Coordinates of C-alpha atoms in Angstrom, one line a residue:
X1 CA -20.9 3.2 -14.9
X2 CA -17.4 4.6 -14.8
X3 CA -15.0 4.1 -11.9
X4 CA -15.3 7.8 -11.1
X5 CA -19.1 7.7 -10.9
X6 CA -19.0 5.1 -8.1
X7 CA -17.4 7.7 -5.8
X8 CA -19.9 10.5 -6.6
X9 CA -22.2 9.0 -4.0
X10 CA -22.2 8.2 -0.4
X11 CA -22.5 4.6 0.8
X12 CA -26.2 5.0 1.5
X13 CA -26.9 6.5 -1.9
X14 CA -24.8 3.9 -3.8
X15 CA -27.0 0.9 -2.8
X16 CA -30.0 2.4 -4.5
X17 CA -28.7 4.7 -7.2
X18 CA -26.3 2.2 -8.7
X19 CA -28.1 -1.1 -8.4
X20 CA -28.7 -1.7 -12.1
X21 CA -25.3 -0.6 -13.2
X22 CA -23.6 -2.6 -10.4
X23 CA -25.4 -5.7 -11.5
X24 CA -23.9 -5.3 -15.0
X25 CA -20.5 -5.1 -13.3
X26 CA -21.2 -8.3 -11.5
X27 CA -22.4 -10.0 -14.8
X28 CA -19.1 -8.9 -16.4
X29 CA -16.9 -9.9 -13.5
X30 CA -15.3 -6.5 -14.1
X31 CA -12.0 -6.5 -12.2
X32 CA -11.8 -2.7 -12.3
X33 CA -14.3 -2.6 -9.5
X34 CA -12.7 -5.3 -7.4
X35 CA -12.3 -3.8 -3.9
X36 CA -14.4 -0.8 -4.8
X37 CA -17.8 -2.5 -4.5
X38 CA -19.1 -5.7 -2.9
X39 CA -22.3 -7.7 -3.5
X40 CA -24.4 -9.2 -0.7
X41 CA -26.7 -12.1 -1.7
X42 CA -29.9 -12.1 0.4
X43 CA -30.6 -15.8 -0.4
X44 CA -27.3 -16.9 1.1
X45 CA -26.4 -14.2 3.6
X46 CA -22.9 -14.0 2.0
X47 CA -21.2 -11.1 0.4
X48 CA -18.6 -11.4 -2.4
X49 CA -16.2 -9.4 -4.5
X50 CA -17.6 -8.6 -8.0
X51 CA -15.1 -11.0 -9.6
X52 CA -16.3 -14.0 -7.6
X53 CA -16.8 -17.0 -9.9
X54 CA -19.8 -18.5 -8.1
X55 CA -23.1 -18.7 -10.0
X56 CA -24.5 -15.2 -10.5
X57 CA -27.4 -14.5 -8.2
X58 CA -30.7 -13.0 -9.4
X59 CA -30.7 -9.2 -9.4
X60 CA -33.5 -9.1 -6.9
X61 CA -31.3 -11.0 -4.4
X62 CA -28.4 -8.6 -4.7
X63 CA -27.5 -5.7 -2.5
X64 CA -24.4 -3.6 -3.4
X65 CA -22.0 -2.0 -1.0
X66 CA -18.9 0.1 -1.2
X67 CA -17.0 -1.5 1.7
X68 CA -16.9 -4.8 3.6
X69 CA -17.9 -3.0 6.7
X70 CA -21.1 -1.8 5.2
X71 CA -21.9 -5.4 4.1
X72 CA -21.2 -6.9 7.5
X73 CA -23.2 -4.2 9.2
X74 CA -26.1 -5.6 7.3
X75 CA -25.3 -9.1 8.6
X76 CA -23.7 -10.5 5.5
X77 CA -20.7 -12.7 6.1
X78 CA -17.6 -12.9 3.7
X79 CA -17.4 -15.5 0.9
X80 CA -14.9 -18.3 1.5
X81 CA -14.2 -18.6 -2.2
X82 CA -13.4 -15.1 -3.4
X83 CA -12.2 -13.9 0.0
X84 CA -13.1 -10.2 0.4
X85 CA -10.3 -9.9 3.0
X86 CA -7.7 -10.0 0.3
X87 CA -9.4 -7.6 -2.2
X88 CA -7.3 -4.5 -3.2
X89 CA -8.1 -1.4 -1.3
X90 CA -9.6 1.9 -2.5
X91 CA -6.8 4.0 -3.9
X92 CA -8.8 7.1 -5.0
X93 CA -6.6 10.1 -3.9
X94 CA -8.0 12.7 -1.6
X95 CA -7.3 15.4 -4.2
X96 CA -10.5 14.5 -6.1
X97 CA -12.8 14.5 -3.2
X98 CA -14.5 17.2 -1.2
X99 CA -13.3 18.1 2.3
X100 CA -15.8 15.9 4.2
X101 CA -15.0 12.8 2.2
X102 CA -11.3 13.5 2.6
X103 CA -11.7 13.6 6.4
X104 CA -13.8 10.4 6.4
X105 CA -11.1 8.6 4.3
X106 CA -8.4 9.9 6.6
X107 CA -10.3 8.6 9.6
X108 CA -10.7 5.2 7.9
X109 CA -7.0 5.0 7.2
X110 CA -6.2 5.8 10.8
X111 CA -8.5 2.9 11.9
X112 CA -6.8 0.6 9.4
X113 CA -3.5 1.4 11.0
X114 CA -5.0 0.6 14.4
X115 CA -6.7 -2.6 13.3
X116 CA -4.1 -5.0 14.6
X117 CA -3.4 -3.2 17.9
X118 CA -5.3 -4.0 21.0
X119 CA -6.3 -0.3 21.4
X120 CA -9.5 1.2 20.1
X121 CA -8.8 4.8 19.1
X122 CA -10.9 7.4 20.9
X123 CA -13.1 9.3 18.4
X124 CA -12.3 12.5 20.2
X125 CA -8.6 12.1 19.6
X126 CA -9.1 11.3 15.9
X127 CA -11.3 14.3 15.5
X128 CA -8.8 16.6 17.3
X129 CA -6.1 15.4 15.0
X130 CA -8.2 16.1 11.9
X131 CA -9.4 19.5 13.2
X132 CA -13.1 18.8 13.5
X133 CA -15.5 17.9 16.3
X134 CA -16.1 14.2 17.2
X135 CA -19.8 14.7 16.4
X136 CA -19.0 16.0 12.9
X137 CA -16.5 13.2 12.3
X138 CA -19.0 10.6 13.3
X139 CA -21.6 12.1 11.0
X140 CA -19.4 12.3 7.9
X141 CA -17.9 8.8 8.6
X142 CA -21.3 7.3 8.7
X143 CA -22.3 9.1 5.5
X144 CA -19.1 8.0 3.6
X145 CA -18.7 4.5 4.8
X146 CA -22.3 3.5 5.8
X147 CA -21.2 2.3 9.2
X148 CA -19.9 3.8 12.5
X149 CA -16.1 4.0 13.2
X150 CA -16.5 1.1 15.7
X151 CA -18.2 -1.1 13.2
X152 CA -15.6 -0.3 10.6
X153 CA -12.8 -1.2 13.0
X154 CA -14.4 -4.5 14.0
X155 CA -14.8 -5.5 10.3
X156 CA -11.1 -4.8 9.6
X157 CA -10.1 -6.9 12.6
X158 CA -12.4 -9.8 11.7
X159 CA -11.3 -9.9 8.1
X160 CA -7.7 -9.9 9.2
X161 CA -8.5 -12.8 11.5
X162 CA -10.2 -14.6 8.7
X163 CA -7.1 -14.1 6.5
X164 CA -4.7 -15.4 9.1
X165 CA -7.0 -18.4 9.8
X166 CA -7.1 -19.2 6.1
X167 CA -3.5 -18.5 5.1
X168 CA -1.4 -19.5 8.2
X169 CA -1.2 -22.1 10.8
X170 CA -1.0 -19.7 13.7
X171 CA -2.7 -20.9 16.8
X172 CA -6.1 -19.3 17.3
X173 CA -4.9 -17.5 20.4
X174 CA -2.1 -15.8 18.3
X175 CA -4.6 -15.0 15.5
X176 CA -6.8 -13.3 18.1
X177 CA -3.9 -11.3 19.4
X178 CA -2.5 -10.4 15.9
X179 CA -6.0 -9.2 14.9
X180 CA -6.2 -6.8 17.7
X181 CA -8.2 -8.8 20.3
X182 CA -6.8 -8.8 23.8
X183 CA -9.3 -11.5 24.9
X184 CA -9.7 -14.9 23.2
X185 CA -13.3 -15.0 24.6
X186 CA -14.2 -11.7 23.0
X187 CA -12.6 -12.8 19.7
X188 CA -14.5 -16.0 19.6
X189 CA -17.8 -14.3 20.4
X190 CA -17.3 -11.6 17.8
X191 CA -16.3 -14.1 15.1
X192 CA -19.3 -16.3 15.8
X193 CA -21.7 -13.4 16.0
X194 CA -20.6 -11.9 12.7
X195 CA -19.7 -15.0 10.6
X196 CA -22.0 -17.7 12.2
X197 CA -19.1 -20.1 12.7
X198 CA -16.3 -20.4 15.2
X199 CA -12.7 -19.7 14.3
X200 CA -11.8 -23.4 14.7
X201 CA -14.6 -24.4 12.4
X202 CA -13.3 -22.0 9.7
X203 CA -9.8 -23.3 10.2
X204 CA -11.0 -26.9 9.8
X205 CA -12.9 -26.1 6.7
X206 CA -10.0 -24.3 5.1
X207 CA -7.6 -27.2 6.0
X208 CA -10.0 -29.7 4.3
X209 CA -10.5 -27.6 1.2
X210 CA -7.0 -26.3 0.6
X211 CA -4.4 -28.4 2.4
X212 CA -1.5 -27.3 0.3
X213 CA -1.9 -23.6 1.2
X214 CA -2.0 -24.4 4.9
X215 CA 1.8 -24.5 5.4
X216 CA 3.0 -25.8 8.7
X217 CA 6.3 -23.9 8.3
X218 CA 6.9 -22.3 11.7
X219 CA 9.8 -20.2 10.4
X220 CA 7.7 -17.9 8.2
X221 CA 4.2 -16.5 7.7
X222 CA 2.4 -16.6 4.3
X223 CA -0.6 -14.5 3.4
X224 CA -2.3 -13.7 0.1
X225 CA -2.9 -10.3 -1.3
X226 CA -4.8 -9.3 -4.4
X227 CA -4.6 -6.5 -7.0
X228 CA -6.6 -5.2 -10.0
X229 CA -5.3 -6.3 -13.4
X230 CA -3.6 -5.2 -15.5
X231 CA -0.4 -5.0 -13.6
X232 CA 3.0 -4.5 -15.4
X233 CA 4.9 -6.9 -13.1
X234 CA 8.0 -7.0 -15.3
X235 CA 8.3 -3.2 -15.4
X236 CA 7.9 -2.9 -11.6
X237 CA 10.4 -5.7 -10.9
X238 CA 12.9 -4.1 -13.4
X239 CA 12.6 -0.8 -11.5
X240 CA 13.4 -2.5 -8.2
X241 CA 16.2 -4.7 -9.7
X242 CA 18.0 -1.7 -11.1
X243 CA 18.1 -0.1 -7.7
X244 CA 18.5 -3.3 -5.5
X245 CA 21.3 -3.1 -3.0
X246 CA 23.3 -6.3 -2.9
X247 CA 22.7 -8.2 0.3
X248 CA 19.5 -6.2 1.0
X249 CA 17.2 -6.8 -2.0
X250 CA 17.1 -9.4 -4.8
X251 CA 14.7 -9.8 -7.7
X252 CA 14.4 -13.3 -8.9
X253 CA 11.9 -14.2 -11.7
X254 CA 8.5 -13.0 -10.5
X255 CA 9.5 -12.5 -6.9
X256 CA 11.3 -9.9 -4.9
X257 CA 12.8 -10.6 -1.5
X258 CA 14.6 -8.4 0.9
X259 CA 15.6 -7.6 4.5
X260 CA 13.5 -5.0 6.4
X261 CA 14.0 -3.2 9.6
X262 CA 11.3 -4.1 12.1
X263 CA 10.6 -0.4 13.1
X264 CA 10.1 0.5 9.4
X265 CA 7.0 -1.7 8.9
X266 CA 5.4 -1.2 12.3
X267 CA 6.7 -4.2 14.2
X268 CA 8.0 -3.8 17.7
X269 CA 10.9 -1.3 17.6
X270 CA 13.0 -3.5 19.8
X271 CA 12.9 -6.4 17.4
X272 CA 15.7 -7.1 15.0
X273 CA 15.5 -6.7 11.3
X274 CA 14.0 -9.6 9.5
X275 CA 12.8 -10.4 5.9
X276 CA 10.0 -10.3 3.5
X277 CA 9.3 -11.8 0.1
X278 CA 6.6 -11.2 -2.5
X279 CA 5.9 -13.6 -5.4
X280 CA 3.5 -12.5 -8.1
X281 CA 0.9 -14.9 -9.5
X282 CA -0.2 -12.9 -12.6
X283 CA -2.9 -15.3 -13.9
X284 CA -4.7 -15.0 -10.6
X285 CA -3.9 -11.3 -9.9
X286 CA -2.5 -12.2 -6.6
X287 CA 0.7 -11.9 -4.6
X288 CA 1.9 -14.5 -2.1
X289 CA 3.6 -12.6 0.7
X290 CA 6.0 -14.4 3.0
X291 CA 7.7 -12.8 6.0
X292 CA 9.5 -13.7 9.2
X293 CA 7.3 -15.5 11.8
X294 CA 8.6 -13.0 14.4
X295 CA 6.3 -10.5 12.9
X296 CA 3.1 -12.6 13.2
X297 CA 1.7 -10.1 15.7
X298 CA 2.2 -7.3 13.1
X299 CA 0.6 -9.1 10.2
X300 CA -1.8 -6.2 9.5
X301 CA 1.0 -3.7 9.4
X302 CA 3.1 -6.0 7.2
X303 CA 0.3 -6.5 4.7
X304 CA -0.4 -2.7 4.6
X305 CA 3.3 -2.0 4.1
X306 CA 3.5 -4.5 1.3
X307 CA 0.4 -3.1 -0.5
X308 CA 1.9 0.3 -0.5
X309 CA 5.4 -1.0 -1.5
X310 CA 3.9 -2.8 -4.6
X311 CA 1.1 -0.4 -5.2
X312 CA -1.5 -3.2 -5.1
X313 CA -4.4 -0.8 -4.5
X314 CA -4.0 1.1 -7.7
X315 CA -6.9 1.4 -10.2
X316 CA -5.0 1.0 -13.5
X317 CA -7.8 1.7 -15.9
X318 CA -8.7 5.0 -14.1
X319 CA -5.0 6.0 -14.1
X320 CA -4.5 5.1 -17.7
X321 CA -7.6 7.0 -18.9
X322 CA -6.2 10.2 -17.3
X323 CA -2.8 9.6 -19.0
X324 CA -4.1 8.8 -22.4
X325 CA -1.7 11.2 -24.2
X326 CA 1.4 9.5 -22.7
X327 CA 3.2 6.5 -24.2
X328 CA 2.9 3.2 -22.4
X329 CA 0.3 0.5 -21.6
X330 CA -2.1 0.4 -18.6
X331 CA -0.8 -1.5 -15.6
X332 CA 2.2 0.7 -14.7
X333 CA 2.6 0.8 -10.9
X334 CA 4.2 3.4 -8.6
X335 CA 7.0 1.6 -6.7
X336 CA 6.7 2.4 -3.0
X337 CA 9.0 1.7 -0.1
X338 CA 9.1 -0.5 2.9
X339 CA 11.6 1.7 4.8
X340 CA 11.2 5.5 4.4
X341 CA 14.5 6.2 6.0
X342 CA 16.3 3.8 3.6
X343 CA 14.6 5.5 0.6
X344 CA 15.5 9.0 1.9
X345 CA 19.2 8.0 2.2
X346 CA 19.2 6.4 -1.2
X347 CA 17.6 9.5 -2.7
X348 CA 20.4 11.6 -1.3
X349 CA 23.1 9.2 -2.5
X350 CA 21.5 9.4 -6.0
X351 CA 21.7 13.1 -6.4
X352 CA 23.4 14.0 -9.7
X353 CA 24.6 10.4 -10.4
X354 CA 23.3 7.6 -12.5
X355 CA 21.0 4.9 -11.1
X356 CA 23.9 2.4 -11.2
X357 CA 26.2 4.9 -9.5
X358 CA 23.7 5.4 -6.7
X359 CA 23.4 1.7 -6.2
X360 CA 27.2 1.4 -5.9
X361 CA 27.3 4.1 -3.2
X362 CA 24.3 2.5 -1.4
X363 CA 26.1 -0.8 -1.4
X364 CA 29.2 0.6 0.2
X365 CA 27.1 2.4 2.8
X366 CA 25.2 -0.8 3.8
X367 CA 28.4 -2.8 4.0
X368 CA 30.0 -0.3 6.3
X369 CA 27.0 0.7 8.5
X370 CA 24.4 -2.0 8.0
X371 CA 23.9 -5.0 10.3
X372 CA 23.8 -8.7 9.7
X373 CA 20.4 -10.4 9.4
X374 CA 19.4 -14.0 9.2
X375 CA 17.1 -14.9 6.3
X376 CA 16.2 -18.1 4.4
X377 CA 18.6 -17.0 1.6
X378 CA 22.3 -16.6 1.5
X379 CA 22.2 -13.5 -0.8
X380 CA 20.0 -11.6 1.6
X381 CA 22.2 -11.0 4.7
X382 CA 22.4 -7.3 5.4
X383 CA 19.9 -4.8 6.9
X384 CA 19.9 -1.1 6.1
X385 CA 21.3 0.9 9.0
X386 CA 18.8 2.5 11.4
X387 CA 18.7 6.3 12.0
X388 CA 19.9 5.8 15.6
X389 CA 22.9 3.8 14.5
X390 CA 24.2 6.8 12.6
X391 CA 23.8 9.5 15.2
X392 CA 27.4 9.4 16.4
X393 CA 29.1 8.6 13.0
X394 CA 31.6 11.3 12.0
X395 CA 30.9 12.7 8.6
X396 CA 34.3 11.7 7.5
X397 CA 33.5 8.0 7.9
X398 CA 30.7 8.4 5.4
X399 CA 32.6 10.7 3.0
X400 CA 35.5 8.2 2.8
X401 CA 33.1 5.8 0.9
X402 CA 33.3 8.1 -2.1
X403 CA 30.2 10.1 -1.0
X404 CA 30.4 13.9 -1.4
X405 CA 30.8 15.5 2.0
X406 CA 27.7 17.6 1.6
X407 CA 25.7 14.5 1.0
X408 CA 27.3 12.7 3.9
X409 CA 26.2 15.7 6.0
X410 CA 22.6 15.4 4.6
X411 CA 22.4 11.8 5.6
X412 CA 23.4 12.5 9.1
X413 CA 20.9 15.4 9.3
X414 CA 18.2 13.0 8.1
X415 CA 19.2 10.4 10.7
X416 CA 19.0 13.0 13.5
X417 CA 15.7 14.5 12.3
X418 CA 14.1 11.1 11.5
X419 CA 11.9 10.8 14.6
X420 CA 10.0 13.9 13.6
X421 CA 10.1 13.3 9.9
X422 CA 8.7 9.8 10.4
X423 CA 5.5 11.3 11.7
X424 CA 4.9 12.7 8.2
X425 CA 5.0 9.2 6.7
X426 CA 1.7 7.9 8.2
X427 CA -1.0 6.9 5.8
X428 CA -3.2 9.9 6.7
X429 CA -0.7 12.5 5.8
X430 CA -0.4 14.6 2.6
X431 CA 3.1 15.3 1.3
X432 CA 3.3 19.1 1.8
X433 CA 4.5 19.0 5.4
X434 CA 7.0 16.2 4.8
X435 CA 8.5 18.0 1.7
X436 CA 8.8 21.3 3.6
X437 CA 10.5 19.5 6.6
X438 CA 12.9 17.8 4.3
X439 CA 13.8 20.9 2.3
X440 CA 14.6 22.6 5.6
X441 CA 17.5 20.1 6.1
X442 CA 21.0 20.9 4.8
X443 CA 21.8 19.2 1.4
X444 CA 18.2 18.3 0.5
X445 CA 16.5 20.3 -2.3
X446 CA 13.0 20.2 -3.8
X447 CA 13.7 17.3 -6.2
X448 CA 15.0 15.0 -3.4
X449 CA 12.3 15.9 -1.0
X450 CA 9.6 15.4 -3.7
X451 CA 11.0 12.1 -4.8
X452 CA 11.1 10.9 -1.1
X453 CA 7.5 11.9 -0.7
X454 CA 6.4 10.3 -4.0
X455 CA 7.7 6.9 -3.1
X456 CA 7.8 6.8 0.7
X457 CA 4.2 8.0 0.9
X458 CA 3.2 6.3 -2.4
X459 CA 1.6 9.7 -3.2
X460 CA 0.0 9.6 -6.7
X461 CA 0.2 13.3 -7.6
X462 CA 3.8 14.6 -7.6
X463 CA 5.5 16.1 -10.6
X464 CA 9.2 16.2 -9.8
X465 CA 10.9 19.6 -10.2
X466 CA 14.1 20.1 -12.2
X467 CA 14.4 16.4 -13.1
X468 CA 16.7 16.2 -16.1
X469 CA 15.2 13.1 -17.6
X470 CA 11.7 14.3 -17.1
X471 CA 12.3 17.6 -18.8
X472 CA 14.0 15.8 -21.7
X473 CA 11.0 13.5 -22.2
X474 CA 8.6 16.4 -22.0
X475 CA 10.5 18.3 -24.7
X476 CA 10.6 15.3 -27.0
X477 CA 6.9 14.5 -26.5
X478 CA 5.2 17.8 -26.0
X479 CA 7.9 20.4 -27.1
X480 CA 8.0 22.1 -23.7
X481 CA 11.1 24.2 -23.2
X482 CA 11.4 24.7 -19.5
X483 CA 10.1 23.7 -16.0
X484 CA 7.4 26.3 -16.0
X485 CA 5.9 25.0 -19.3
X486 CA 6.3 21.4 -18.2
X487 CA 4.5 22.1 -14.9
X488 CA 1.7 23.8 -16.8
X489 CA 1.3 21.0 -19.3
X490 CA 1.3 18.4 -16.5
X491 CA -1.7 19.9 -14.8
X492 CA -3.9 17.8 -17.2
X493 CA -2.6 14.6 -15.5
X494 CA -3.8 15.4 -12.0
X495 CA -4.3 13.6 -9.7
X496 CA -2.0 10.9 -11.2
X497 CA 1.2 12.9 -12.0
X498 CA 3.5 10.5 -10.2
X499 CA 2.4 7.8 -12.7
X500 CA 3.0 10.3 -15.5
X501 CA 6.6 10.7 -14.2
X502 CA 7.1 7.0 -14.6
X503 CA 5.6 7.0 -18.1
X504 CA 7.9 9.9 -19.1
X505 CA 11.0 8.2 -17.7
X506 CA 10.1 5.0 -19.5
X507 CA 9.6 6.9 -22.8
X508 CA 13.4 7.4 -22.9
X509 CA 13.8 3.7 -23.3
X510 CA 17.4 2.6 -22.9
X511 CA 18.8 6.0 -22.0
X512 CA 19.7 5.8 -18.3
X513 CA 18.7 9.1 -16.8
X514 CA 20.2 11.0 -14.0
X515 CA 18.1 12.2 -11.0
X516 CA 15.9 9.1 -11.3
X517 CA 16.3 7.3 -8.0

């Protein structure tokens, strides 16, 4: 069974059509399917990730599902050892699905974004946004995910609660609130009904089994995220380090730490900027994520932002198979962004200069217009300026930093247009509208707009136009002579052309390209 074949079926079809092949995946503990299928064991009532190291159940005792929500709808509860709540998500892009599956996935992503809020989205509102009737949306959602939207949302909230109970020492009342429950009574009732144990019992069991992971540090939150191996950690960290703004972002060994504006990751807009740190644990295919305790209520948003930032939901074998004619090993990740506005400004600063030059300009910009931020580290002490803070800044004050006046004007135009532009950064958006809106601004061309969309949206299928380094690599490897020929050749890499861009840049080795921000 290939990774593509899994998604040729609806959730209902998958459980019967793929039973024999899925069992082979389970026997092999195949990490390529981690987060893309789950196994429920009828003899225990527990469901696991396919990589779980417990004793393999008999095939007649196994039921296979595409999502945790489908498993929990059948009354299976999550394994405490392999922890389905930290499994990587499904990154298959919409460009390879039919229209109905695309809509169902968009609806699921909208529910993911709402998981930690106390609100339950109205199906009518979701359907209106997607341009279909609520009846049609309910039907295609059930077909794709095997559960109703309400069941899907409840599973997301309960798994988030399980993660917070396991990884943090937050009081249970705060866990309930951070998981989207406005009532502690309703949270306790839902947890007991679905997992057959109370939140306090789970907390006690976790504390007994893993006392060292249950940190009592009240100044930070720590949660665990997982990804599919292979993951070229060194390449991703090198990419970040080359562009890291002093005072804002630092790469240290296998970790990256930085300041983040609260509004950028979905915390309360009135909150001050704080910090986030990610430490890779390659032998376990996990990331230990730490962040300011002020953001405990926004844990789901923080985890989602971190997954996109580090591309933790990628399917490396699937991507690599599509890019077989490109140099490089599997495991290359698409670096995302925690702050779309920051990325947009840095892309403008990087027009027609080297990566090092863009970093220098960004450093000056942050020192002049950024704000102080308190973090656990002395070398992270500045936060990137917010769009609002730049509204009244004269263009001359930016230009005097050595930034070309036209680019200074573009930055101010971005800041003023950001409330509308930010709407195009939601997880259920495609890049077309965002790119068109960016190009309409003064000083922003197709390359800059496409680069912003590629990284701010973590969009997997963008082939940057008129990129000097990209065209050079294409000529060296495939003897293309212009953009039109390069675009035509790159069609074979759909829907993973963003990853192809990274492979092509990397093929130039030590040559530092321009237009590679």
